[in-house]
Coordinates of C-alpha atoms in Angstrom, one line a residue:
X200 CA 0.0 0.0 0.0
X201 CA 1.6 3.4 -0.8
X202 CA 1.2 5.7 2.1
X203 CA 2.4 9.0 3.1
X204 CA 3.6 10.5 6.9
X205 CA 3.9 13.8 7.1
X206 CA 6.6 14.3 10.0
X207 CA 9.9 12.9 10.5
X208 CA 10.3 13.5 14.3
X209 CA 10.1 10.4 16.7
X210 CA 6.6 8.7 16.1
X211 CA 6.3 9.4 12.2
X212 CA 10.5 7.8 11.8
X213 CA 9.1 5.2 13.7
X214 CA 6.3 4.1 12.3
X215 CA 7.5 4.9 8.6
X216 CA 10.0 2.9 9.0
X217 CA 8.4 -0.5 10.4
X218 CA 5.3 -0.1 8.1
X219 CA 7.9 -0.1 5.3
X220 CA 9.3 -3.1 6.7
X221 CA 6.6 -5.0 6.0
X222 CA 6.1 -4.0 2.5
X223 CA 4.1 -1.1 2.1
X224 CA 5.6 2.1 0.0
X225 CA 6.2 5.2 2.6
X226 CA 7.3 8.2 1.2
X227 CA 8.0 10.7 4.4
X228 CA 8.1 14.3 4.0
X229 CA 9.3 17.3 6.4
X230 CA 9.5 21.0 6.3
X231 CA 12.8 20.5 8.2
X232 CA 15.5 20.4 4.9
X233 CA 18.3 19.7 6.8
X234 CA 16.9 16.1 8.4
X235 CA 15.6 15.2 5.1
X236 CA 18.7 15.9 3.7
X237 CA 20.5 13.9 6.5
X238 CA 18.1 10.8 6.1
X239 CA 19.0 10.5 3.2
X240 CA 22.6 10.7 4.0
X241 CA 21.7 7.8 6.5
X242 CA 22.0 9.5 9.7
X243 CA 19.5 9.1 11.8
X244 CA 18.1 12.3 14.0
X245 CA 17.4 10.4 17.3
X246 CA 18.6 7.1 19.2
X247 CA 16.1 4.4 19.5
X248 CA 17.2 0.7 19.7
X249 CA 16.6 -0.6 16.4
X250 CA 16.1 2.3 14.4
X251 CA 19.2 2.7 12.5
X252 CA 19.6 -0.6 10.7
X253 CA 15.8 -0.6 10.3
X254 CA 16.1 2.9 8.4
X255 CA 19.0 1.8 6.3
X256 CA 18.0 -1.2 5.1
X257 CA 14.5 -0.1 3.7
X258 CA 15.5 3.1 2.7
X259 CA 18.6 1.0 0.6
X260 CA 15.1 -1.1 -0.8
X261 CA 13.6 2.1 -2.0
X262 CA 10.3 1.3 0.5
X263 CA 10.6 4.6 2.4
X264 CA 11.7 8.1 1.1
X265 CA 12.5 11.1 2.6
X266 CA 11.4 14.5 1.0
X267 CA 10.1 18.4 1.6
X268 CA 8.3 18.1 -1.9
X269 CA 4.4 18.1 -0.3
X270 CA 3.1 17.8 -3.6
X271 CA 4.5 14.8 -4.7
X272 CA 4.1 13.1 -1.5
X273 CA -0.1 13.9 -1.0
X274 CA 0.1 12.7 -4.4
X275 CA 1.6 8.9 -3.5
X276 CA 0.1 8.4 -0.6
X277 CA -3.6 6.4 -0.6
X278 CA -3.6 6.9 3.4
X279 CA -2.2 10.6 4.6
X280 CA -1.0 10.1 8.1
X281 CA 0.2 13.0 10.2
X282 CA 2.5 12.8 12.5
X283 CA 3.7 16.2 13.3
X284 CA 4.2 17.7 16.5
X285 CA 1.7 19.0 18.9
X286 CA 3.9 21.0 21.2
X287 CA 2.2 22.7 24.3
X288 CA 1.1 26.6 24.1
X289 CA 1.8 29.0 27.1
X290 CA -1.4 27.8 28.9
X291 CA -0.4 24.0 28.5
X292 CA -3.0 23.4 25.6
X293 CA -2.1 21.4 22.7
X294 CA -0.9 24.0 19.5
X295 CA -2.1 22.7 16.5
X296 CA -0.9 24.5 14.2
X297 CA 1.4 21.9 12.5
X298 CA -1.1 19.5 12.1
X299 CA -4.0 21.9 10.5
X300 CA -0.8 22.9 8.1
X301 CA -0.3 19.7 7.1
X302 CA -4.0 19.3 6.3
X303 CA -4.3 22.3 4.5
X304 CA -1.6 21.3 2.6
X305 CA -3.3 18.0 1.9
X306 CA -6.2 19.5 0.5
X307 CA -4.6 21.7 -1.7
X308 CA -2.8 19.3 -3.3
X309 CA -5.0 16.0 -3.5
X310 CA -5.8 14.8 -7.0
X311 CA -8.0 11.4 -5.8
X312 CA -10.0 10.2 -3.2
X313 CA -7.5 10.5 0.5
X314 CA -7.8 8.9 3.8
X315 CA -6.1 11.3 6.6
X316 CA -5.2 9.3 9.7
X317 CA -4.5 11.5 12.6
X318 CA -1.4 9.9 14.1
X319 CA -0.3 12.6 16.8
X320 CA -1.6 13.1 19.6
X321 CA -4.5 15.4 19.6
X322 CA -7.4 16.9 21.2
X323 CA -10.6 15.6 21.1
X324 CA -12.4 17.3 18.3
X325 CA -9.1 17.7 16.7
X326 CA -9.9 15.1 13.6
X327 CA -13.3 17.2 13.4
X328 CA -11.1 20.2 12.4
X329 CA -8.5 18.9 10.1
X330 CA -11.6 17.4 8.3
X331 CA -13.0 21.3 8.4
X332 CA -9.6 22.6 7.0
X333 CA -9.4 19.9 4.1
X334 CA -12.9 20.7 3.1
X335 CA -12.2 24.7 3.0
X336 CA -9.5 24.2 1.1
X337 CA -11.0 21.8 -1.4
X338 CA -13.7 24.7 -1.9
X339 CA -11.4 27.4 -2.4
X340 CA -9.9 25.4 -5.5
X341 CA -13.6 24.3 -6.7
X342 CA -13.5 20.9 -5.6
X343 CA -15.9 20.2 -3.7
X344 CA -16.4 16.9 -5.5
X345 CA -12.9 15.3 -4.3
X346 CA -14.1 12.6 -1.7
X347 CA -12.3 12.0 1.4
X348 CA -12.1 10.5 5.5
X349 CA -10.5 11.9 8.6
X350 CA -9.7 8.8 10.8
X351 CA -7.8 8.6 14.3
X352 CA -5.3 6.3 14.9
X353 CA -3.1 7.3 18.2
X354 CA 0.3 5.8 18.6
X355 CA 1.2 4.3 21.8
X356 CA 5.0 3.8 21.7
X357 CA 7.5 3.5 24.5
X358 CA 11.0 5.6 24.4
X359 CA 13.5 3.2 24.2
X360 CA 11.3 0.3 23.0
X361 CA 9.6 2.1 19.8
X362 CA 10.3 -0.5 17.5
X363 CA 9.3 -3.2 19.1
X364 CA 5.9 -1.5 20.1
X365 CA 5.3 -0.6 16.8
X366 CA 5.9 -4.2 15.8
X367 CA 4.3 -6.4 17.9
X368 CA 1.5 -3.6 19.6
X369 CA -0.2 -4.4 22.2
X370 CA -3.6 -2.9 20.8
X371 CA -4.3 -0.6 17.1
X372 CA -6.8 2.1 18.2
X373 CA -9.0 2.6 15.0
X374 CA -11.0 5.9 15.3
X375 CA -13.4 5.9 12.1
X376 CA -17.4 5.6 11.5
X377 CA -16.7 4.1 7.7
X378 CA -16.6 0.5 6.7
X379 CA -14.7 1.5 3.8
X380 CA -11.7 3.2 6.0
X381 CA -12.0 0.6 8.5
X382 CA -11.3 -2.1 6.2
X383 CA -8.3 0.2 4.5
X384 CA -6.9 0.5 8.0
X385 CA -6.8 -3.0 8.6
X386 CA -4.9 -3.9 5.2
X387 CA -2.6 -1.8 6.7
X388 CA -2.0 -3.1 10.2
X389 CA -2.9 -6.5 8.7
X390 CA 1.2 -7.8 9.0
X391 CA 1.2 -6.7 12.9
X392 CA -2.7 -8.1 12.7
X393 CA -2.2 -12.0 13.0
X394 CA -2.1 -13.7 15.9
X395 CA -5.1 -12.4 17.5
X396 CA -7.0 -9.5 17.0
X397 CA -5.7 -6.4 18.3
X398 CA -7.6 -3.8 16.3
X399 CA -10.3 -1.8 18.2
X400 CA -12.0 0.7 16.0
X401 CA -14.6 3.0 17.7
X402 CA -15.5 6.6 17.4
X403 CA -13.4 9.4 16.9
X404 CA -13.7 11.3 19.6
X405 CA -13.1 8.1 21.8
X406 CA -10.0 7.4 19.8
X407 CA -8.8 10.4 20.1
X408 CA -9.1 10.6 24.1
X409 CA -7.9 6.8 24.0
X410 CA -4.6 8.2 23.9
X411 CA -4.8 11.0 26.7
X412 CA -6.5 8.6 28.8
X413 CA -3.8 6.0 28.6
X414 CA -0.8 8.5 28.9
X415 CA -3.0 10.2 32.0
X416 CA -3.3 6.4 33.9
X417 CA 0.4 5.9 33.7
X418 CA 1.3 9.4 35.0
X419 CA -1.5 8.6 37.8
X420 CA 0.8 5.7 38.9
X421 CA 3.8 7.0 38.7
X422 CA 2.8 9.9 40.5
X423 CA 0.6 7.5 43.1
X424 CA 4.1 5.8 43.9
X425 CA 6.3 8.7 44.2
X426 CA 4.3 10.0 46.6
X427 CA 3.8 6.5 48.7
X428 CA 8.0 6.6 48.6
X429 CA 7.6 9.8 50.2
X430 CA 5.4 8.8 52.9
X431 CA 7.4 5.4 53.5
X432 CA 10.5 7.6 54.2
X433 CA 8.7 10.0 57.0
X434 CA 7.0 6.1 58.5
X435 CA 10.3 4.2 58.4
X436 CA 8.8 1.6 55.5
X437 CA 10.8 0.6 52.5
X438 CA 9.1 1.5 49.3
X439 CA 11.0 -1.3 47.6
X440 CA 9.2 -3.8 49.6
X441 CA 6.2 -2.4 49.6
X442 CA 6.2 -2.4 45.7
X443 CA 6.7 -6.1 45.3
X444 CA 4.4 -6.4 48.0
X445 CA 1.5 -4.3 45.8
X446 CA 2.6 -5.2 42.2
X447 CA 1.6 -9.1 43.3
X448 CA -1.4 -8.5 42.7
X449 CA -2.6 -8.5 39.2
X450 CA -5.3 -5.8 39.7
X451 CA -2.6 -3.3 40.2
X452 CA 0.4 -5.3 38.4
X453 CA 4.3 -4.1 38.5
X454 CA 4.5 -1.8 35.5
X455 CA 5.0 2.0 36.5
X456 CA 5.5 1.2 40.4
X457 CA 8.3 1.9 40.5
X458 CA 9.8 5.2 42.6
X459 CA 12.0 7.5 41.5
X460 CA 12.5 11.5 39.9
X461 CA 8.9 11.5 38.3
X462 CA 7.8 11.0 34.8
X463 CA 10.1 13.3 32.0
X464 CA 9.9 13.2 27.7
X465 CA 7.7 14.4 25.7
X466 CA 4.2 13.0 26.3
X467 CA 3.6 12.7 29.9
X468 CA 4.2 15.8 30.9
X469 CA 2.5 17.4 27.8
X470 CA -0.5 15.3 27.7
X471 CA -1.2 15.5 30.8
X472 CA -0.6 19.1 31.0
X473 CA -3.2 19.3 27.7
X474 CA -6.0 16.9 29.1
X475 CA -6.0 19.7 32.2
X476 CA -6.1 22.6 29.9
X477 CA -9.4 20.3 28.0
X478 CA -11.1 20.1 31.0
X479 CA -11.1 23.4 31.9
X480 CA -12.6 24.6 28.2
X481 CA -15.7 22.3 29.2
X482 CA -15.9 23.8 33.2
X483 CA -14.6 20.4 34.6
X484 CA -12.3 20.3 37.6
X485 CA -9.6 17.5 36.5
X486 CA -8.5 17.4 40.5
X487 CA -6.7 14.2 40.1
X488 CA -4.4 15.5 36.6
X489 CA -3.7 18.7 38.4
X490 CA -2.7 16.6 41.5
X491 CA -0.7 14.1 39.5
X492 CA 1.5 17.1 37.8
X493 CA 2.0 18.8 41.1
X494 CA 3.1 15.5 42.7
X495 CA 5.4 15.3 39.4
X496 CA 6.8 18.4 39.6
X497 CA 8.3 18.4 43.4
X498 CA 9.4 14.9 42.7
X499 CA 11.9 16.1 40.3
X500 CA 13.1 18.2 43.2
X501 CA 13.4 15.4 45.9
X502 CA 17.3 14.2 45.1
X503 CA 18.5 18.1 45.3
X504 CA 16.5 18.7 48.5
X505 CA 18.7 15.2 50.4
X506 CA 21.9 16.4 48.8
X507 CA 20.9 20.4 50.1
X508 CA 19.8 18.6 53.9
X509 CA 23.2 16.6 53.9
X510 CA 25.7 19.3 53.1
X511 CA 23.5 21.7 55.2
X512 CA 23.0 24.1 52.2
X513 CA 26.1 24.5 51.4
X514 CA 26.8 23.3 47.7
X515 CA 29.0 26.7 46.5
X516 CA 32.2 25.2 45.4
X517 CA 31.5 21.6 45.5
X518 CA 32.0 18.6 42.3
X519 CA 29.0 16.2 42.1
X520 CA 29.3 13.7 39.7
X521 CA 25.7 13.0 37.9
X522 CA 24.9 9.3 36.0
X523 CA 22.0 9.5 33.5
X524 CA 20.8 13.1 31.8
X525 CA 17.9 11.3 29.4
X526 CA 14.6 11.1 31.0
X527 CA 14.6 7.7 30.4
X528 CA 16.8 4.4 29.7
X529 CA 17.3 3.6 26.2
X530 CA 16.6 7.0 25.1
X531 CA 18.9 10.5 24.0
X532 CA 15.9 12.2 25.0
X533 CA 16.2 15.0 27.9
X534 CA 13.0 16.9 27.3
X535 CA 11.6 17.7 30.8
X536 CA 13.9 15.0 32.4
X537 CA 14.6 15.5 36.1
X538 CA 18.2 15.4 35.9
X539 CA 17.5 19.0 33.9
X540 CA 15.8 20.2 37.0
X541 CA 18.5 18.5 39.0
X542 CA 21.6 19.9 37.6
X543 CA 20.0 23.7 37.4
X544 CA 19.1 23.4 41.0
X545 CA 22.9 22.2 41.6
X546 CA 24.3 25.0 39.4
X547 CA 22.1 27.9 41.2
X548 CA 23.6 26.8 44.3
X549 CA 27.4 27.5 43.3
X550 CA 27.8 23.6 42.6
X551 CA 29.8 21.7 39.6
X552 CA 28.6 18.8 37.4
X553 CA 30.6 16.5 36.4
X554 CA 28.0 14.1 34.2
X555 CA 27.8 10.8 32.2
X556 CA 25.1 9.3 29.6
X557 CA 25.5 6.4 27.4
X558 CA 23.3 8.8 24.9
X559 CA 22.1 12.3 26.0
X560 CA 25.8 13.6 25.8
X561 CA 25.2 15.9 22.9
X562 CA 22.1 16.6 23.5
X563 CA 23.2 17.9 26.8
X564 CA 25.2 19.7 24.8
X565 CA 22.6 21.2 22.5
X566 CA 20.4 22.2 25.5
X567 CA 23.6 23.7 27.5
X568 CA 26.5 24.6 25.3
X569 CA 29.6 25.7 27.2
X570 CA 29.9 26.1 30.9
X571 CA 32.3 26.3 33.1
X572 CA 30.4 24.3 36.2
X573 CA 29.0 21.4 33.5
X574 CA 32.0 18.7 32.8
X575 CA 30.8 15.7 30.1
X576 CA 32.7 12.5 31.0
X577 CA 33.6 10.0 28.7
X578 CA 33.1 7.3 30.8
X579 CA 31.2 7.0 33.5
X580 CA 34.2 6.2 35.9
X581 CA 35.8 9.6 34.8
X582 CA 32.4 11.6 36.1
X583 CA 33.5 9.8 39.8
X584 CA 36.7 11.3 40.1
X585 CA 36.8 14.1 42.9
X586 CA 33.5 14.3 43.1
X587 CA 32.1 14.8 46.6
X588 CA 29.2 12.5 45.8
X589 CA 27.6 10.5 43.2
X590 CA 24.1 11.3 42.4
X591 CA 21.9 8.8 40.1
X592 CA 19.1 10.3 38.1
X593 CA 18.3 7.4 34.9
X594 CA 18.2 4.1 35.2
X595 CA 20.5 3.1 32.7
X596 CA 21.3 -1.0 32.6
X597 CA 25.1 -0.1 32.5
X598 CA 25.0 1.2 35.9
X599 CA 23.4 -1.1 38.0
X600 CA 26.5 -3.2 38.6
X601 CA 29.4 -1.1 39.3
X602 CA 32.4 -1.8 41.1
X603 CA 31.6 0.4 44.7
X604 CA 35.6 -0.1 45.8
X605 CA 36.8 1.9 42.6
X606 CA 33.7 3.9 43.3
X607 CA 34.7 4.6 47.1
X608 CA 38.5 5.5 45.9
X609 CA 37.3 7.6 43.1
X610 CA 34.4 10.2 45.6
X611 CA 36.0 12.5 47.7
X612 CA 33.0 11.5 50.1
X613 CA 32.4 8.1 49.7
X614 CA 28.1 8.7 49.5
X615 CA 25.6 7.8 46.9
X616 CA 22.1 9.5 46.5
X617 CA 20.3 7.6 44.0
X618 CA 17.0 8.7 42.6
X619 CA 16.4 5.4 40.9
X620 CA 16.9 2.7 43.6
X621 CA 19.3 0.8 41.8
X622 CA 21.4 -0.9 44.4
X623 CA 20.5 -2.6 47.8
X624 CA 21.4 -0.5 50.6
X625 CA 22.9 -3.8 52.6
X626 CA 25.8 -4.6 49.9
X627 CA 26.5 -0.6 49.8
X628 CA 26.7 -0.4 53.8
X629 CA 28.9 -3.2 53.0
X630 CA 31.5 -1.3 50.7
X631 CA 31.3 1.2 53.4
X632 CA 29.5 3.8 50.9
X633 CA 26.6 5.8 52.6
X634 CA 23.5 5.4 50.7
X635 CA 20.4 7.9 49.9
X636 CA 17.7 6.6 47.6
X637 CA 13.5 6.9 47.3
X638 CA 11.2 5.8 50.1
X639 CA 14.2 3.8 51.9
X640 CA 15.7 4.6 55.1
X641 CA 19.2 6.2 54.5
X642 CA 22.1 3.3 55.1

């Protein structure tokens, strides 16, 4: 099927790329020349595992294509599917103005019958408009007559696990009130279709707040736990306990239990922040959302506020060593990731950063540039050295097993604040490091 995704940024790369793998004919087109450009070079704009070699390979095949040429590329595709960004106005609403562009631009260049798939994550109502914008712009040209569907179909893809989400999902949300689209969509999804059915097609509207509903839920627990670590801490429980002892049950589960910094990237704090802003244009009082991004928000404070209590506020002059800047494992993605908030606090109070990241380095690089209190390691061995503590805030696999004794030798104070429980406190207090982390008692 030839099919066209307007937006190269993390979800449209992604799901170019694996729908090409399966056979179909993507052409992807961008505003952005330079990353087209790039693409086609063969270098790939973010990290994902995966990604790259996926890319390559189909892009070597000739079954995905990178342009700016809108024209040509509303012209191959059967199924339009944006995937542009949404980013967040001033008042936490979802801006829309890329994906209304990208309709208009739809319907001013459609020769035959189209079916737009909204992709990003929208509003509800949001298909409703784009299906507006298409049909003003078909009128202004005098073609009325040129037949077309607006569908919803959300992505639900994990950072550092894209690929595999995309091909083997858990669930395809269809949002669409036409046989005829419906049974497009599912020639599309059929290769990801076959072992049992995981298409759901509803309304629109319902499709469309599928996806803030899910994002929403997860931010609830994550949220929910950071705040039960908090409270373990002040009642002498261990959170770490406590979460096996809760996750054993299967009505609650262990995904997203788990304590730490608070939720970070690009769609948990957004979405949430959008569903919020949605409520209030209807007069409802979301108490829970706004609750779940306050609890959020002074969780990404709680690993300054134990280094700040242990020095006694007195950070000016001192060389922490930081491990993990992406908001997330498997990831080079910083937006809105706690160690952000964690190093700015550090830096306002007179403090040096010495950091490590198996992935964010040059993005930390992008977001910061040159300063004299930030120091990139190569290695996350050379972030120790002279540092007067180690503080921990991503949970990256190549830290978890460490060896303390170089550790100890390397810190200037042999201590550990760790906002992502990664070791047990017992074999630390063995090593003879002192040990901070969530919800635990200090060891």
């Amino acid at each position: 099927m030839n099919l066209t995704v307007f937006g190269i940024g993390y979800v449209g790369l992604v799901q170019a790329a694996v729908l090409a793998e399966v056979g179909h004919q993507v052409v992807c087109v961008d505003i952005d020349v330079k990353k087209v450009e790039r693409l086609n070079q063969g270098f790939i704009p973010i990290f994902e595992p995966g990604l790259e070699n996926l890319v390559k390979e189909n892009h070597a095949a000739g079954r995905i294509k990178f342009t700016t040429d809108a024209a040509a590329a509303v012209r191959h595709g059967v199924i339009q599917m944006i995937a542009v960004g949404t980013p967040p106005g001033e008042d936490g609403s979802a801006d829309l103005k890329y994906v209304l562009a990208v309709a208009e631009a739809i319907g001013r260049e459609m020769d035959a019958p189209k079916i737009v798939v909204g992709k990003s994550t929208v509003p509800v109502g949001t298909c409703e408009k784009i299906k507006a914008r298409i049909a003003a712009t078909l009128k202004a040209r005098g073609r009325e007559d040129m037949a077309f569907d607006v569908a919803s179909n959300p992505e639900f893809l994990k950072e550092g696990s894209a690929v595999a989400d995309c091909m083997k999902p858990d669930r395809i949300i269809v949002g669409t009130s036409s046989e005829s689209t419906e049974a497009v969509m599912r020639e599309l999804y059929a290769p990801f279709n076959r072992n049992h059915e995981k298409m759901i097609v509803m309304d629109v509207r319902s499709a469309e707040f599928t996806k803030y509903a899910a994002n929403c839920m997860l931010a609830t627990k994550i949220s929910f736990m950071n705040e039960m670590a908090n409270l373990a801490e002040e009642l002498g429980a261990d959170i770490e306990e406590v979460r096996k002892g809760i996750g054993s049950d299967p009505r609650i589960g262990y995904h997203f239990i788990y304590p730490g910094l608070g939720y970070g990237g690009s769609c948990f704090p957004k979405d949430v922040r959008a569903l919020i802003k949605a409520a209030e244009g209807v007069k409802f009082d979301a108490k829970l959302l706004r609750a779940v991004e306050e609890r959020n928000n002074e969780q990404k404070s709680v690993l300054f506020d134990k280094v700040s209590r242990y020095f006694e506020g007195n950070l000016k002059g001192r060389t922490f060593a930081l491990w993990g800047l992406a908001f997330k494992p498997d990831t080079d993605d910083m937006r809105e990731a706690p160690a952000r908030v964690l190093m700015e606090a550090l830096w306002k109070a007179g403090a040096k950063v010495q950091a490590y990241d198996p992935e964010a380095m040059q993005e930390c690089q992008a977001i910061y540039g040159q300063r004299e209190d930030l120091l990139l390691c190569g290695t996350k061995e050379a972030a120790l050295r002279g540092a007067d503590a180690l503080l921990i805030a991503t949970e990256w696999k190549s830290f978890r097993a460490p060896s303390f004794d170089a550790m100890k030798d390397a810190l200037t104070t042999p201590i550990i604040f760790d906002g992502r429980n990664l070791y047990d406190p017992k074999v630390i207090a063995r090593h003879g490091i002192e040990y901070h982390s969530i919800g635990r008692m200090a060891a």
